[in-house]
GROMACS .gro file of C-alpha atoms in nm:
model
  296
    1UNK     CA    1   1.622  -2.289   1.079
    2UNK     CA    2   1.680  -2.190   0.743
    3UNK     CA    3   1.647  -2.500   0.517
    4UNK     CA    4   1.887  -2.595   0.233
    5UNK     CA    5   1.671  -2.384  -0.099
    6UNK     CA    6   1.717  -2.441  -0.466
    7UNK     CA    7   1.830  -2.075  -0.569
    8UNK     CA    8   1.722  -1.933  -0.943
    9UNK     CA    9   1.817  -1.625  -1.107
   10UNK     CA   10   1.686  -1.539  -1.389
   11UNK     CA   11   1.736  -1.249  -1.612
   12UNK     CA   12   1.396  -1.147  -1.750
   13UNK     CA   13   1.060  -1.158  -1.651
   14UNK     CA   14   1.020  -1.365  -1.961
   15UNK     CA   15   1.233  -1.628  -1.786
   16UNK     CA   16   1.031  -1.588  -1.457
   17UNK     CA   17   0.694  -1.693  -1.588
   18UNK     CA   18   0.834  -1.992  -1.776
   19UNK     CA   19   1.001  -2.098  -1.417
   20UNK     CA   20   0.660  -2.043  -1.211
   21UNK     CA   21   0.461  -2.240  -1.527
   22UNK     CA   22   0.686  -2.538  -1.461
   23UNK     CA   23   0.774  -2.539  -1.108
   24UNK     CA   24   0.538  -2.330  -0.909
   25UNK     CA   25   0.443  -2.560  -0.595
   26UNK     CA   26   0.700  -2.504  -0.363
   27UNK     CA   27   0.887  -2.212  -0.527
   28UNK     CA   28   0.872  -1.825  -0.414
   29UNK     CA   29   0.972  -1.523  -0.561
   30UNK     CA   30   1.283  -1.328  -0.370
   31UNK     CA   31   1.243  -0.937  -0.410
   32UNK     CA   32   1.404  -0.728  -0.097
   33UNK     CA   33   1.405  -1.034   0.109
   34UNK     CA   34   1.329  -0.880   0.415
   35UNK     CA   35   1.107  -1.128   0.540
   36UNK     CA   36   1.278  -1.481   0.436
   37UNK     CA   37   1.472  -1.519   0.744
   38UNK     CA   38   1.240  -1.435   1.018
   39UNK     CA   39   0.992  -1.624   0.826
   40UNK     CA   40   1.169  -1.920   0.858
   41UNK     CA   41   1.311  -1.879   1.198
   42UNK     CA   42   1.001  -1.834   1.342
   43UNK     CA   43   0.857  -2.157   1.104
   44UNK     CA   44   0.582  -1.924   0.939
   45UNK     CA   45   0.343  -2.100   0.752
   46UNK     CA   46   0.397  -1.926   0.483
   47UNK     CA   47   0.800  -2.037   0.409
   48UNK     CA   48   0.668  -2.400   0.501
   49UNK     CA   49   0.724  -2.613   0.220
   50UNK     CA   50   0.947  -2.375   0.008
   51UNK     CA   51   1.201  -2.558  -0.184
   52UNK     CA   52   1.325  -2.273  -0.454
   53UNK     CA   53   1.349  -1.926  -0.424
   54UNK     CA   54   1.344  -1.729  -0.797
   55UNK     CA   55   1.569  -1.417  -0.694
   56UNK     CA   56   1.438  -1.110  -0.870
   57UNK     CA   57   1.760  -0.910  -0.818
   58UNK     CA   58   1.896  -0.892  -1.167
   59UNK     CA   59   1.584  -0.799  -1.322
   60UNK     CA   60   1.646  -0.414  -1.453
   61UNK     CA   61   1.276  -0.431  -1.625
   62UNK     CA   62   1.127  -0.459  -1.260
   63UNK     CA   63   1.290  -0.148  -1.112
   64UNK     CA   64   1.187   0.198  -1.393
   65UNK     CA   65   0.987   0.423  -1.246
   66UNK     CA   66   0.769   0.570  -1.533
   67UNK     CA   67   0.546   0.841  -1.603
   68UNK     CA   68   0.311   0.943  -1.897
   69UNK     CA   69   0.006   1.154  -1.958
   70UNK     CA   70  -0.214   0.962  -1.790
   71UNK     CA   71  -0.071   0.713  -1.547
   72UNK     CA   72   0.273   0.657  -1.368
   73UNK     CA   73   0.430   0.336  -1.375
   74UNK     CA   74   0.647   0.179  -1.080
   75UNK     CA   75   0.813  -0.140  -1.116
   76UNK     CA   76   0.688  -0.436  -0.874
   77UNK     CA   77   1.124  -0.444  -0.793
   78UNK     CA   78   1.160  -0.081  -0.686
   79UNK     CA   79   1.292  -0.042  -0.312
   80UNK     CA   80   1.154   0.177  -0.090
   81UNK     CA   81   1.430   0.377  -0.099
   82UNK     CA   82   1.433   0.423  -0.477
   83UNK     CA   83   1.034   0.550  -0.426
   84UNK     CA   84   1.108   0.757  -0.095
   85UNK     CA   85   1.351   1.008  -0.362
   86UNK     CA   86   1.211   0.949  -0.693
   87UNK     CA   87   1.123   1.278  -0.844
   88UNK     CA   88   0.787   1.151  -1.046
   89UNK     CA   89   0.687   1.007  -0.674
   90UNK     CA   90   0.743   1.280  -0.484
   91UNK     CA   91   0.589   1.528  -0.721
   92UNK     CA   92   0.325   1.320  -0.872
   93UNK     CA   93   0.243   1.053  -0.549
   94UNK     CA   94   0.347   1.249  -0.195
   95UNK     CA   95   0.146   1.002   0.013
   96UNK     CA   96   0.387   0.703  -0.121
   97UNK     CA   97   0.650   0.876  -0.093
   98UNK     CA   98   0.636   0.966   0.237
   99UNK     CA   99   0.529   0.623   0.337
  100UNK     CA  100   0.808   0.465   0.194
  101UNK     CA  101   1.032   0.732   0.421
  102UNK     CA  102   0.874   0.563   0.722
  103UNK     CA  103   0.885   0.204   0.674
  104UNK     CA  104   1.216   0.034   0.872
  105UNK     CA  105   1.513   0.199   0.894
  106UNK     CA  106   1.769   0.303   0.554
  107UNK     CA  107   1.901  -0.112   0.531
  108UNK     CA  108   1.550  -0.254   0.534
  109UNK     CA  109   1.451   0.067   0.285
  110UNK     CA  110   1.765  -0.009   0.053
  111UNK     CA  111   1.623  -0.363   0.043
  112UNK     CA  112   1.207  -0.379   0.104
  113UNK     CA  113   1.033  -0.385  -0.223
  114UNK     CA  114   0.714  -0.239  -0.284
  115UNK     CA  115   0.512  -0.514  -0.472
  116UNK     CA  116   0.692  -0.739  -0.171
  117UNK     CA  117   0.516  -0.489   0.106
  118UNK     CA  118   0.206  -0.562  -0.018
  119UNK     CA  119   0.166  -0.897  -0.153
  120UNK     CA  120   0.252  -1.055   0.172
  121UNK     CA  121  -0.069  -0.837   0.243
  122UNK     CA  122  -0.009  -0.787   0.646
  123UNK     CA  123  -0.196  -0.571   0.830
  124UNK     CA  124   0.092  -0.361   0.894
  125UNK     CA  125   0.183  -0.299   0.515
  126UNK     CA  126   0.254   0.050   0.524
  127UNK     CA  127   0.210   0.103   0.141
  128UNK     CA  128  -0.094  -0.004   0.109
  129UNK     CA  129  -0.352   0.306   0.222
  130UNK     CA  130  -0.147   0.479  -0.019
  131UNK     CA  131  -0.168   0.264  -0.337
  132UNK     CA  132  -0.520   0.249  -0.232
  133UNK     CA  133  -0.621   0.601  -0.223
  134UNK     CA  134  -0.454   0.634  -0.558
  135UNK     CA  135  -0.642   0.374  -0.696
  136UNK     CA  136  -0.333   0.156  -0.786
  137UNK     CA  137  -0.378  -0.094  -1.028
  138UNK     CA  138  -0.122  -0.412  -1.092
  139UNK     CA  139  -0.002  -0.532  -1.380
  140UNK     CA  140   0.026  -0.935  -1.335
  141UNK     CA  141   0.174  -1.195  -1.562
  142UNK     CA  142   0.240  -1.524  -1.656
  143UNK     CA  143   0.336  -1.729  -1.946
  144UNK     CA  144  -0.033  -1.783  -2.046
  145UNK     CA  145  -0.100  -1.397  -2.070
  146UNK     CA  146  -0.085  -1.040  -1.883
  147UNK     CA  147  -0.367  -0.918  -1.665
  148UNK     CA  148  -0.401  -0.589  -1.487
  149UNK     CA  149  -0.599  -0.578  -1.198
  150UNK     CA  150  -0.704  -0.312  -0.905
  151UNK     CA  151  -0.463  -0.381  -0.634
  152UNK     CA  152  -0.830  -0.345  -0.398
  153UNK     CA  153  -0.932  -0.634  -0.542
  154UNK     CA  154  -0.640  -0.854  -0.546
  155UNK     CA  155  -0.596  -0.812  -0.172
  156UNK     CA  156  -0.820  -1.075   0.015
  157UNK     CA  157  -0.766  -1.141   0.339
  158UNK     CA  158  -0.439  -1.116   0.588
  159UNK     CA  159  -0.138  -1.266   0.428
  160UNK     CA  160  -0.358  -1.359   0.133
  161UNK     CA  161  -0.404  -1.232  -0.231
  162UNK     CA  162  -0.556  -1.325  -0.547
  163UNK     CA  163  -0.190  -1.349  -0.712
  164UNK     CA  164  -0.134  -1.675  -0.844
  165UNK     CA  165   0.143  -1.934  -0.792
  166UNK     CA  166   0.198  -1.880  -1.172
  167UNK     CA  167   0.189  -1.521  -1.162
  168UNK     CA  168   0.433  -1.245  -1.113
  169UNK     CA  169   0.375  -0.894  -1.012
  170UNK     CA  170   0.555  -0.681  -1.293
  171UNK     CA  171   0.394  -0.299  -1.231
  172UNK     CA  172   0.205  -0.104  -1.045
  173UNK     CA  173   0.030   0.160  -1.226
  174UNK     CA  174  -0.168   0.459  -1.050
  175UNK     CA  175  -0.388   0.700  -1.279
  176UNK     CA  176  -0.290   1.078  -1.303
  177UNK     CA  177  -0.492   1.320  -1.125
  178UNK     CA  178  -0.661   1.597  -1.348
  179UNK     CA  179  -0.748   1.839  -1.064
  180UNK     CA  180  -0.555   1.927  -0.730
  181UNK     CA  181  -0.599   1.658  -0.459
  182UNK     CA  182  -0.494   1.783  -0.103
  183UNK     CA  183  -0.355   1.461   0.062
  184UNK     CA  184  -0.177   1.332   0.381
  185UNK     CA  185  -0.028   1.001   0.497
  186UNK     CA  186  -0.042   0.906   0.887
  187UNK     CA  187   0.114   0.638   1.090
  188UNK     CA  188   0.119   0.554   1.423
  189UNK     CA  189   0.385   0.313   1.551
  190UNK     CA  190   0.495   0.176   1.947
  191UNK     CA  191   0.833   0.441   1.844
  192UNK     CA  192   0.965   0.653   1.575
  193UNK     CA  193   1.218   0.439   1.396
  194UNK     CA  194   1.186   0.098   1.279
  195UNK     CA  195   0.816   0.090   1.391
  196UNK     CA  196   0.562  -0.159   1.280
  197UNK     CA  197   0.219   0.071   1.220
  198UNK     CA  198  -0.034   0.014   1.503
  199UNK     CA  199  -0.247   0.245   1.275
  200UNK     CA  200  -0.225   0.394   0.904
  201UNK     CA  201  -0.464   0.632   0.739
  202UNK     CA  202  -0.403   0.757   0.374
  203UNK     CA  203  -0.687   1.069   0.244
  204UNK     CA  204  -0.727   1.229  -0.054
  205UNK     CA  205  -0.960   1.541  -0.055
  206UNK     CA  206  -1.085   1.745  -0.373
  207UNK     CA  207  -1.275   2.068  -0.260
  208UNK     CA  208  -1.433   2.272  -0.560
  209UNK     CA  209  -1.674   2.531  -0.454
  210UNK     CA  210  -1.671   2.477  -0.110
  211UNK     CA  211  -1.858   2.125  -0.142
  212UNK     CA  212  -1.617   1.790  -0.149
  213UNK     CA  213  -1.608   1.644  -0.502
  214UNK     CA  214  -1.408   1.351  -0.435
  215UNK     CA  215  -1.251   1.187  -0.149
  216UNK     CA  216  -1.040   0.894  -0.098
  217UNK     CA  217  -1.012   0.720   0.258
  218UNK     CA  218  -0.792   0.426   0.311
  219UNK     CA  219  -0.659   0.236   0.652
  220UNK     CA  220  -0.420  -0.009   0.718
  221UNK     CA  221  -0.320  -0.188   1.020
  222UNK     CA  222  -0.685  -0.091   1.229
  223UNK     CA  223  -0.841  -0.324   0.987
  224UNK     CA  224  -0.730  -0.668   0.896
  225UNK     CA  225  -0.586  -0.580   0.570
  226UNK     CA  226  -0.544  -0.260   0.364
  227UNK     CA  227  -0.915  -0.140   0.316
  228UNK     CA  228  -1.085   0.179   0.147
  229UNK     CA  229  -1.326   0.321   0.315
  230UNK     CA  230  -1.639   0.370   0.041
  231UNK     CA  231  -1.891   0.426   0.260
  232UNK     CA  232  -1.782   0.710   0.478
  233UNK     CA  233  -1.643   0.865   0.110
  234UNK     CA  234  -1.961   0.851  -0.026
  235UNK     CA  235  -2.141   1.050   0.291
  236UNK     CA  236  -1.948   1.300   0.252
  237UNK     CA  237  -1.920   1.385  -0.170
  238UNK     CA  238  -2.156   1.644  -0.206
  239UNK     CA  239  -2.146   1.809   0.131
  240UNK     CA  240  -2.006   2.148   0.246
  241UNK     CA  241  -1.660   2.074   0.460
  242UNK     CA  242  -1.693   2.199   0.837
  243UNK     CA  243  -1.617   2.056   1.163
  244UNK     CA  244  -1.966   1.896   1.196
  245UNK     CA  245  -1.946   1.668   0.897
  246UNK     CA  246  -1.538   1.582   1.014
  247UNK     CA  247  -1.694   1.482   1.356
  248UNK     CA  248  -1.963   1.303   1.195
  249UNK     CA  249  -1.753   1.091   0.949
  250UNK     CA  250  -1.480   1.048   1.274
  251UNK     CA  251  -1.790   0.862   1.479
  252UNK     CA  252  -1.917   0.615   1.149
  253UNK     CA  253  -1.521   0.519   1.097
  254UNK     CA  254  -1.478   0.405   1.452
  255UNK     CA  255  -1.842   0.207   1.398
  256UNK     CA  256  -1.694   0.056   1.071
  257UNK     CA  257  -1.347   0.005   1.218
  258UNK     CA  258  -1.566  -0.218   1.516
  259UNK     CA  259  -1.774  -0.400   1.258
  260UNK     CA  260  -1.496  -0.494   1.048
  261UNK     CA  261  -1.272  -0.639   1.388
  262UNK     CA  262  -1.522  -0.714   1.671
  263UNK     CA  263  -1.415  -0.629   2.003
  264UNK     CA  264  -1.014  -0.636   2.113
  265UNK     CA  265  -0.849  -0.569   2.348
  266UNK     CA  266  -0.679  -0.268   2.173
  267UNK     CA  267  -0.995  -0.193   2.002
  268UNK     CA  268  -1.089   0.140   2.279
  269UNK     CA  269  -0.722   0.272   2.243
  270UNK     CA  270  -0.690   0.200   1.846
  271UNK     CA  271  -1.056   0.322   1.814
  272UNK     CA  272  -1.029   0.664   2.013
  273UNK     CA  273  -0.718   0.762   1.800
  274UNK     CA  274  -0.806   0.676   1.491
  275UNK     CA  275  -1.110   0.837   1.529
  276UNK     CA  276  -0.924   1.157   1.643
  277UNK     CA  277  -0.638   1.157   1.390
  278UNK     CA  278  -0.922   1.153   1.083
  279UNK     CA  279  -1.067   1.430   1.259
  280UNK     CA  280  -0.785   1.656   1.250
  281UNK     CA  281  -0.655   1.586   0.928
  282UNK     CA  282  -0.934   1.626   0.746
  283UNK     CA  283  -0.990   1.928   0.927
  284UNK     CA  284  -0.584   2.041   0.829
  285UNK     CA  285  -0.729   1.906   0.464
  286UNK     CA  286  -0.967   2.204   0.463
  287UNK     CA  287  -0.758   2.454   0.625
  288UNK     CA  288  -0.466   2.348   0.296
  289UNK     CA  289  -0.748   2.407   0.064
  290UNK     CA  290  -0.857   2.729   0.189
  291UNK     CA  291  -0.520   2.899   0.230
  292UNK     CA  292  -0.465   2.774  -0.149
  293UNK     CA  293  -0.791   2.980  -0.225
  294UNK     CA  294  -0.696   3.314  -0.016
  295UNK     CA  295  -0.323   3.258  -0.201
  296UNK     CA  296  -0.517   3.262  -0.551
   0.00000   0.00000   0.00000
């Protein structure tokens, strides 16, 4: 049941932060709204207590989609939808865009916000191993001052964050790549359309000279919350790309996956197909980046 709420609307994020300084306990911030009536319905711990909600609606500054030399700039307001077709996204941050393609179906996409995806920090978040594989980094204010912050480190542990009851998410703002990353975005869900992810997997791969410069791992939904996966980057920066090293990195990632969870139930079927799907598309990684080569 869906309790009688206080409603706010401001029109700047000026307003916002004087709100949340004065009346934080008890008050939460309405983006998309997808989650504010199943919350309740289902008495979620997190809606318990909530007494105003601070709708974010009619807050233009909160929705531009940015770009400059060095960094692109999406507000914490954008929907889904907005990201799925943005040209800067598409061209600038494929993974993200196609993530936001898969999440829900075109009403919860015309609604869902971004920041809202991933400060409610489930496991399922879709736009997380994205944002972390870009190295996303939030800009986060109050009336006492601005911070910005790597969203890695602001996400703690399931349905947690660092984000303060004072605090509003304003940006998100993900640095510019210098040299050609090839990237892909997976998801596996119970169907096709409006699926919750049983697994995500977001990689980055930068091949120079046949050895792997850089590589960016992230997994959602496998693991607890949103994670990057340093250590199996780090094994494999420096080293040639083959089949052998892809197999090798596919055995420590179901190890890690295992460590991070313990034992589950799902933990053979999520484990053996996980382990597969990083396989083959870091193996389609290396194929991209030699057929660029041959093209040169």
């Amino acid at each position: 049941m869906i309790p009688e709420l206080e409603i706010l609307s401001p029109s700047s994020v000026k307003e916002i932060v004087v709100i949340l300084s004065k009346k934080n306990t008890g008050t939460k911030l309405l983006a998309g709204g997808t989650d504010i009536i199943p919350g309740f319905q289902i008495d979620s711990k997190r809606f318990r207590g909530v007494e105003c909600l601070i709708d974010l609606a009619g807050i233009d500054e909160l929705k531009v989609i940015s770009e400059s030399d060095d960094e692109i700039t999406i507000g914490a307001a954008c929907s889904f939808a907005e990201i799925s077709k943005n040209k800067i996204v598409t061209e600038n941050l494929p993974l993200l865009s196609e993530s936001a393609n898969t999440i829900g179906n075109p009403p919860i996409r015309n609604r869902a916000t971004i920041a809202g995806n991933f400060v409610n920090n489930a496991p399922c978040a879709d736009s997380v191993p994205p944002l972390l594989a870009y190295d996303a980094f939030l800009e986060i204010s109050s009336s006492e001052s601005i911070r910005r912050t790597s969203l890695e480190e602001t996400l703690l542990n399931p349905y947690e964050t660092s984000v303060l009851p004072n605090e509003i998410i304003t940006k998100i703002i993900i640095p510019k790549k210098r040299k050609i990353y090839y990237g892909t975005f997976y998801k596996l869900g119970r169907r096709r359309g409006v699926a919750i992810s049983r697994i995500t997997l977001a990689i980055l791969l930068l091949i120079e000279d046949d050895k792997i410069k850089d590589m960016k791992i992230a997994s959602g939904a496998v693991t607890p919350i949103g994670l990057r996966l340093r250590e199996l980057e780090e094994s494999c920066i420096g080293n040639s790309p083959n089949t052998a090293l892809f197999k090798e990195v596919s055995k420590k990632l179901g190890k890690r996956i295992l460590e991070i969870t313990g034992l589950r139930w799902s933990s053979h079927y999520k484990v053996t197909v996980v382990q597969q799907m990083i396989y083959q598309l870091l193996e389609k990684l290396y194929m991209e980046s030699k057929e660029a080569q041959i093209e040169k």
